[in-house]
């Protein structure tokens, strides 16, 4: 269950937040967390029809957003397509009058070595992961500049050059590190406009369809729920005056910095003693 933070109650009231890949998993959870504050949520995703193995559509999440107390705009979007992105941004501004935050949550994954990674799959990961961050930022930037507290959050990890992260799936790794490099550069470029730019990544595996189908379903009991990422994203989104910018952040660290000390409520299996660390995170 998504938590509420009373000291910042309704801090996102009336704010307009675009979430790519918002039809399920972490994106959906962030949408519902912000909706509880009364935010306007744009669910920007390709999922406009139900899938047998992947529940959730832009319309089902829009209904949940409204039930949670927010306003919703479901938009079918392909983050690889420039025309699709700009049309979504135009529809957002027409509906809600502006944009306050962009969350780059859409992602593609394939954890294979070079020989086992078709170049078309690399092109897909590049387009959905790092290229989409640049494209979506360009599209929303004129409107974020008008926000009193603009934010961009990308779901990408701290950059580790340790060999055990570079060896097994370098094609995927390059695209995720590219997202984080964009965070670092954009934070400095957009600082003068009071737009905070950060990356957010989970300390442990998160129980999502990506873990179940793209990695290993056996990891799910050793995972946390998407609520921890939503709570961490909320902390970032409600920070002001560039208090947090230019950082590649870990969810638990963000919450600890905000005073939270208990994390057992996020466990998928309350009895699990050993959580599975996420990619690019060394628990040492």
Short mmCIF file of C-alpha atoms in Angstrom, two decimals:
data_model
loop_
_atom_site.label_atom_id
_atom_site.label_comp_id
_atom_site.label_asym_id
_atom_site.label_seq_id
_atom_site.Cartn_x
_atom_site.Cartn_y
_atom_site.Cartn_z
CA UNK A 1 0.00 0.00 0.00
CA UNK A 2 1.25 3.46 -0.87
CA UNK A 3 2.21 5.51 2.15
CA UNK A 4 1.27 9.10 2.86
CA UNK A 5 3.66 11.69 4.25
CA UNK A 6 1.73 14.05 6.46
CA UNK A 7 4.37 16.81 6.65
CA UNK A 8 4.03 17.29 2.90
CA UNK A 9 0.32 16.64 2.66
CA UNK A 10 -1.07 17.78 -0.71
CA UNK A 11 2.33 19.14 -1.80
CA UNK A 12 1.53 18.04 -5.37
CA UNK A 13 -2.01 19.43 -5.43
CA UNK A 14 -2.74 20.71 -8.94
CA UNK A 15 0.74 19.82 -10.26
CA UNK A 16 0.88 18.19 -13.69
CA UNK A 17 3.14 15.15 -13.98
CA UNK A 18 3.87 13.18 -17.15
CA UNK A 19 4.83 9.55 -16.52
CA UNK A 20 6.07 7.48 -19.46
CA UNK A 21 5.44 3.78 -19.12
CA UNK A 22 2.81 4.64 -16.55
CA UNK A 23 0.39 1.80 -17.21
CA UNK A 24 1.89 -0.66 -14.72
CA UNK A 25 4.60 -1.32 -12.17
CA UNK A 26 6.64 1.56 -10.82
CA UNK A 27 5.06 4.13 -13.14
CA UNK A 28 1.57 3.21 -11.99
CA UNK A 29 2.59 3.33 -8.34
CA UNK A 30 4.11 6.80 -8.72
CA UNK A 31 0.94 7.93 -10.48
CA UNK A 32 -1.25 6.78 -7.60
CA UNK A 33 1.07 8.27 -4.98
CA UNK A 34 0.94 11.69 -6.65
CA UNK A 35 -2.78 11.37 -7.33
CA UNK A 36 -3.42 11.04 -3.58
CA UNK A 37 -2.11 14.61 -3.33
CA UNK A 38 -4.49 15.79 -6.02
CA UNK A 39 -1.98 15.89 -8.89
CA UNK A 40 -2.82 15.84 -12.58
CA UNK A 41 -1.34 12.66 -14.03
CA UNK A 42 -0.59 12.01 -17.68
CA UNK A 43 -0.31 8.26 -18.22
CA UNK A 44 1.83 8.10 -21.36
CA UNK A 45 2.24 4.52 -22.55
CA UNK A 46 1.66 2.20 -25.50
CA UNK A 47 -0.62 -0.05 -23.43
CA UNK A 48 -4.12 0.91 -24.49
CA UNK A 49 -5.46 -2.66 -24.52
CA UNK A 50 -5.16 -5.39 -21.91
CA UNK A 51 -2.41 -8.02 -22.20
CA UNK A 52 -2.75 -11.57 -20.90
CA UNK A 53 0.56 -11.54 -19.00
CA UNK A 54 0.90 -7.80 -18.41
CA UNK A 55 -2.15 -6.35 -16.65
CA UNK A 56 -2.83 -2.63 -16.75
CA UNK A 57 -3.61 -0.10 -19.46
CA UNK A 58 -3.49 3.68 -19.68
CA UNK A 59 -7.24 3.66 -19.12
CA UNK A 60 -7.29 1.35 -16.09
CA UNK A 61 -4.59 3.44 -14.41
CA UNK A 62 -6.48 6.63 -15.28
CA UNK A 63 -9.50 5.23 -13.44
CA UNK A 64 -7.32 4.42 -10.44
CA UNK A 65 -5.79 7.90 -10.47
CA UNK A 66 -9.24 9.48 -10.34
CA UNK A 67 -10.30 7.15 -7.52
CA UNK A 68 -7.14 8.12 -5.62
CA UNK A 69 -8.05 11.80 -5.80
CA UNK A 70 -6.18 13.06 -8.85
CA UNK A 71 -7.05 14.04 -12.40
CA UNK A 72 -5.98 11.79 -15.26
CA UNK A 73 -5.13 12.06 -18.93
CA UNK A 74 -4.45 8.69 -20.57
CA UNK A 75 -2.48 9.09 -23.81
CA UNK A 76 -1.22 6.31 -26.07
CA UNK A 77 2.40 7.22 -26.72
CA UNK A 78 5.42 5.65 -28.38
CA UNK A 79 8.44 7.28 -26.72
CA UNK A 80 10.50 6.47 -29.81
CA UNK A 81 8.32 8.66 -32.01
CA UNK A 82 8.89 12.43 -31.99
CA UNK A 83 5.46 13.28 -33.37
CA UNK A 84 3.79 11.09 -30.75
CA UNK A 85 5.69 12.77 -27.91
CA UNK A 86 4.98 16.32 -29.04
CA UNK A 87 1.31 15.50 -29.58
CA UNK A 88 1.11 14.14 -26.02
CA UNK A 89 2.78 17.27 -24.64
CA UNK A 90 0.38 19.49 -26.56
CA UNK A 91 -2.59 17.54 -25.28
CA UNK A 92 -1.24 17.80 -21.73
CA UNK A 93 -0.88 21.57 -21.87
CA UNK A 94 -4.28 21.96 -23.50
CA UNK A 95 -5.89 19.86 -20.76
CA UNK A 96 -4.04 21.04 -17.65
CA UNK A 97 -2.46 24.35 -18.67
CA UNK A 98 1.17 23.42 -18.06
CA UNK A 99 3.72 20.80 -17.00
CA UNK A 100 5.54 20.54 -13.67
CA UNK A 101 7.33 17.21 -13.88
CA UNK A 102 8.48 14.55 -16.31
CA UNK A 103 9.18 11.01 -15.12
CA UNK A 104 11.09 8.91 -17.65
CA UNK A 105 9.91 5.50 -16.54
CA UNK A 106 9.47 3.69 -19.88
CA UNK A 107 12.20 1.14 -20.39
CA UNK A 108 13.44 -1.81 -22.44
CA UNK A 109 15.66 -4.58 -21.12
CA UNK A 110 17.63 -7.54 -22.43
CA UNK A 111 20.31 -9.01 -20.19
CA UNK A 112 22.45 -10.75 -22.79
CA UNK A 113 26.03 -10.61 -23.96
CA UNK A 114 27.13 -9.05 -27.23
CA UNK A 115 26.76 -12.19 -29.36
CA UNK A 116 23.27 -12.85 -28.03
CA UNK A 117 22.00 -9.29 -28.49
CA UNK A 118 20.51 -8.65 -31.96
CA UNK A 119 21.33 -5.13 -33.12
CA UNK A 120 17.61 -4.45 -33.51
CA UNK A 121 17.19 -5.16 -29.82
CA UNK A 122 20.03 -2.78 -28.96
CA UNK A 123 18.42 -0.13 -31.15
CA UNK A 124 15.16 -0.66 -29.24
CA UNK A 125 16.86 -0.30 -25.85
CA UNK A 126 18.75 2.78 -27.00
CA UNK A 127 15.56 4.38 -28.35
CA UNK A 128 13.33 3.62 -25.36
CA UNK A 129 15.93 4.17 -22.66
CA UNK A 130 18.35 7.00 -23.38
CA UNK A 131 17.03 8.58 -26.61
CA UNK A 132 13.54 8.95 -25.15
CA UNK A 133 14.94 10.89 -22.19
CA UNK A 134 16.42 13.48 -24.52
CA UNK A 135 13.35 13.60 -26.78
CA UNK A 136 10.84 13.91 -23.93
CA UNK A 137 12.97 16.55 -22.22
CA UNK A 138 13.14 18.63 -25.38
CA UNK A 139 9.37 18.41 -25.77
CA UNK A 140 8.47 19.42 -22.20
CA UNK A 141 11.23 21.95 -21.60
CA UNK A 142 9.40 25.12 -22.73
CA UNK A 143 6.63 24.27 -20.27
CA UNK A 144 8.86 23.10 -17.41
CA UNK A 145 10.60 26.48 -17.57
CA UNK A 146 7.29 28.08 -16.60
CA UNK A 147 6.80 25.81 -13.57
CA UNK A 148 7.68 27.18 -10.14
CA UNK A 149 9.21 23.82 -9.17
CA UNK A 150 10.11 21.82 -12.27
CA UNK A 151 11.41 18.26 -11.98
CA UNK A 152 12.74 15.55 -14.29
CA UNK A 153 13.30 12.06 -12.90
CA UNK A 154 14.76 9.21 -14.97
CA UNK A 155 14.75 5.60 -13.82
CA UNK A 156 18.44 4.87 -14.20
CA UNK A 157 21.28 3.77 -11.91
CA UNK A 158 24.39 5.26 -10.42
CA UNK A 159 27.23 4.69 -12.88
CA UNK A 160 29.49 1.87 -11.68
CA UNK A 161 32.52 0.93 -13.75
CA UNK A 162 33.11 -2.26 -11.82
CA UNK A 163 33.85 -5.10 -14.20
CA UNK A 164 31.15 -7.40 -12.87
CA UNK A 165 28.53 -4.88 -14.09
CA UNK A 166 30.21 -4.23 -17.44
CA UNK A 167 30.79 -7.85 -18.44
CA UNK A 168 27.42 -9.65 -18.61
CA UNK A 169 25.06 -7.30 -20.51
CA UNK A 170 27.00 -4.32 -21.82
CA UNK A 171 24.44 -3.38 -24.48
CA UNK A 172 21.73 -2.81 -21.87
CA UNK A 173 24.19 -1.24 -19.45
CA UNK A 174 25.30 1.36 -21.99
CA UNK A 175 21.73 2.56 -22.49
CA UNK A 176 20.99 2.82 -18.75
CA UNK A 177 24.26 4.61 -18.03
CA UNK A 178 23.43 6.91 -20.95
CA UNK A 179 20.26 7.91 -19.14
CA UNK A 180 22.27 8.71 -16.02
CA UNK A 181 24.80 10.75 -17.99
CA UNK A 182 21.90 12.75 -19.41
CA UNK A 183 20.72 13.36 -15.85
CA UNK A 184 24.11 14.74 -14.83
CA UNK A 185 24.40 16.98 -17.88
CA UNK A 186 20.80 18.19 -17.93
CA UNK A 187 20.94 19.07 -14.24
CA UNK A 188 23.68 21.58 -14.95
CA UNK A 189 22.19 22.88 -18.19
CA UNK A 190 18.76 23.42 -16.61
CA UNK A 191 19.93 24.71 -13.23
CA UNK A 192 19.44 28.34 -14.30
CA UNK A 193 15.77 27.58 -14.99
CA UNK A 194 15.22 26.10 -11.51
CA UNK A 195 14.52 22.67 -12.98
CA UNK A 196 15.80 19.79 -10.87
CA UNK A 197 17.02 16.70 -12.73
CA UNK A 198 17.74 13.40 -11.01
CA UNK A 199 17.93 9.66 -11.58
CA UNK A 200 16.26 7.17 -9.25
CA UNK A 201 17.06 3.48 -8.92
CA UNK A 202 15.99 0.74 -6.50
CA UNK A 203 18.40 -0.77 -3.99
CA UNK A 204 16.71 -4.15 -4.31
CA UNK A 205 14.75 -5.90 -7.01
CA UNK A 206 11.23 -4.53 -7.40
CA UNK A 207 8.31 -6.88 -7.98
CA UNK A 208 7.25 -5.86 -11.48
CA UNK A 209 6.51 -7.59 -14.77
CA UNK A 210 10.03 -6.71 -15.94
CA UNK A 211 11.51 -8.82 -13.15
CA UNK A 212 9.02 -11.63 -13.61
CA UNK A 213 9.37 -12.01 -17.37
CA UNK A 214 12.68 -10.39 -18.35
CA UNK A 215 14.86 -11.54 -15.46
CA UNK A 216 13.62 -14.36 -13.21
CA UNK A 217 10.29 -14.87 -11.45
CA UNK A 218 12.14 -16.64 -8.63
CA UNK A 219 13.42 -13.21 -7.55
CA UNK A 220 9.93 -11.89 -6.78
CA UNK A 221 9.71 -13.19 -3.17
CA UNK A 222 13.09 -11.53 -2.51
CA UNK A 223 11.89 -8.19 -3.90
CA UNK A 224 10.26 -5.05 -2.61
CA UNK A 225 7.00 -3.61 -3.89
CA UNK A 226 6.93 -0.62 -6.27
CA UNK A 227 5.65 1.50 -3.36
CA UNK A 228 9.20 2.19 -2.18
CA UNK A 229 10.09 3.75 -5.52
CA UNK A 230 6.89 5.80 -5.46
CA UNK A 231 7.64 7.09 -1.98
CA UNK A 232 11.19 8.00 -3.00
CA UNK A 233 9.97 9.73 -6.16
CA UNK A 234 7.51 11.70 -4.01
CA UNK A 235 10.36 12.94 -1.80
CA UNK A 236 12.22 14.16 -4.87
CA UNK A 237 9.18 15.74 -6.53
CA UNK A 238 8.28 17.68 -3.40
CA UNK A 239 11.80 19.04 -2.87
CA UNK A 240 12.19 22.70 -3.80
CA UNK A 241 14.76 25.24 -4.95
CA UNK A 242 17.13 22.63 -6.41
CA UNK A 243 17.63 21.05 -2.98
CA UNK A 244 18.05 17.74 -4.84
CA UNK A 245 19.47 17.91 -8.36
CA UNK A 246 22.19 16.29 -10.43
CA UNK A 247 22.06 13.10 -8.39
CA UNK A 248 21.81 9.41 -9.25
CA UNK A 249 19.79 8.32 -6.25
CA UNK A 250 18.90 5.01 -4.58
CA UNK A 251 15.33 4.70 -3.28
CA UNK A 252 16.17 3.62 0.26
CA UNK A 253 18.82 6.33 0.62
CA UNK A 254 16.32 9.02 -0.40
CA UNK A 255 13.84 7.84 2.22
CA UNK A 256 16.48 7.53 4.93
CA UNK A 257 17.57 11.10 4.22
CA UNK A 258 13.95 12.10 4.75
CA UNK A 259 13.88 10.47 8.18
CA UNK A 260 12.40 7.05 7.38
CA UNK A 261 13.99 4.12 9.22
CA UNK A 262 11.59 1.21 8.69
CA UNK A 263 11.44 -0.63 5.35
CA UNK A 264 9.95 -4.04 6.12
CA UNK A 265 6.54 -2.86 4.90
CA UNK A 266 7.87 -2.87 1.35
CA UNK A 267 8.80 -6.57 1.34
CA UNK A 268 6.82 -8.78 -1.02
CA UNK A 269 7.38 -11.64 1.42
CA UNK A 270 7.38 -10.31 5.01
CA UNK A 271 9.38 -13.34 6.12
CA UNK A 272 12.17 -12.91 3.61
CA UNK A 273 15.50 -12.24 5.33
CA UNK A 274 17.63 -11.77 2.20
CA UNK A 275 16.52 -9.26 -0.39
CA UNK A 276 17.88 -9.53 -3.91
CA UNK A 277 20.06 -6.53 -4.84
CA UNK A 278 19.13 -4.73 -8.04
CA UNK A 279 21.40 -4.44 -11.04
CA UNK A 280 24.32 -2.02 -10.64
CA UNK A 281 23.95 -1.97 -6.84
CA UNK A 282 26.61 -3.47 -4.61
CA UNK A 283 25.36 -4.15 -1.07
CA UNK A 284 28.67 -3.79 0.72
#
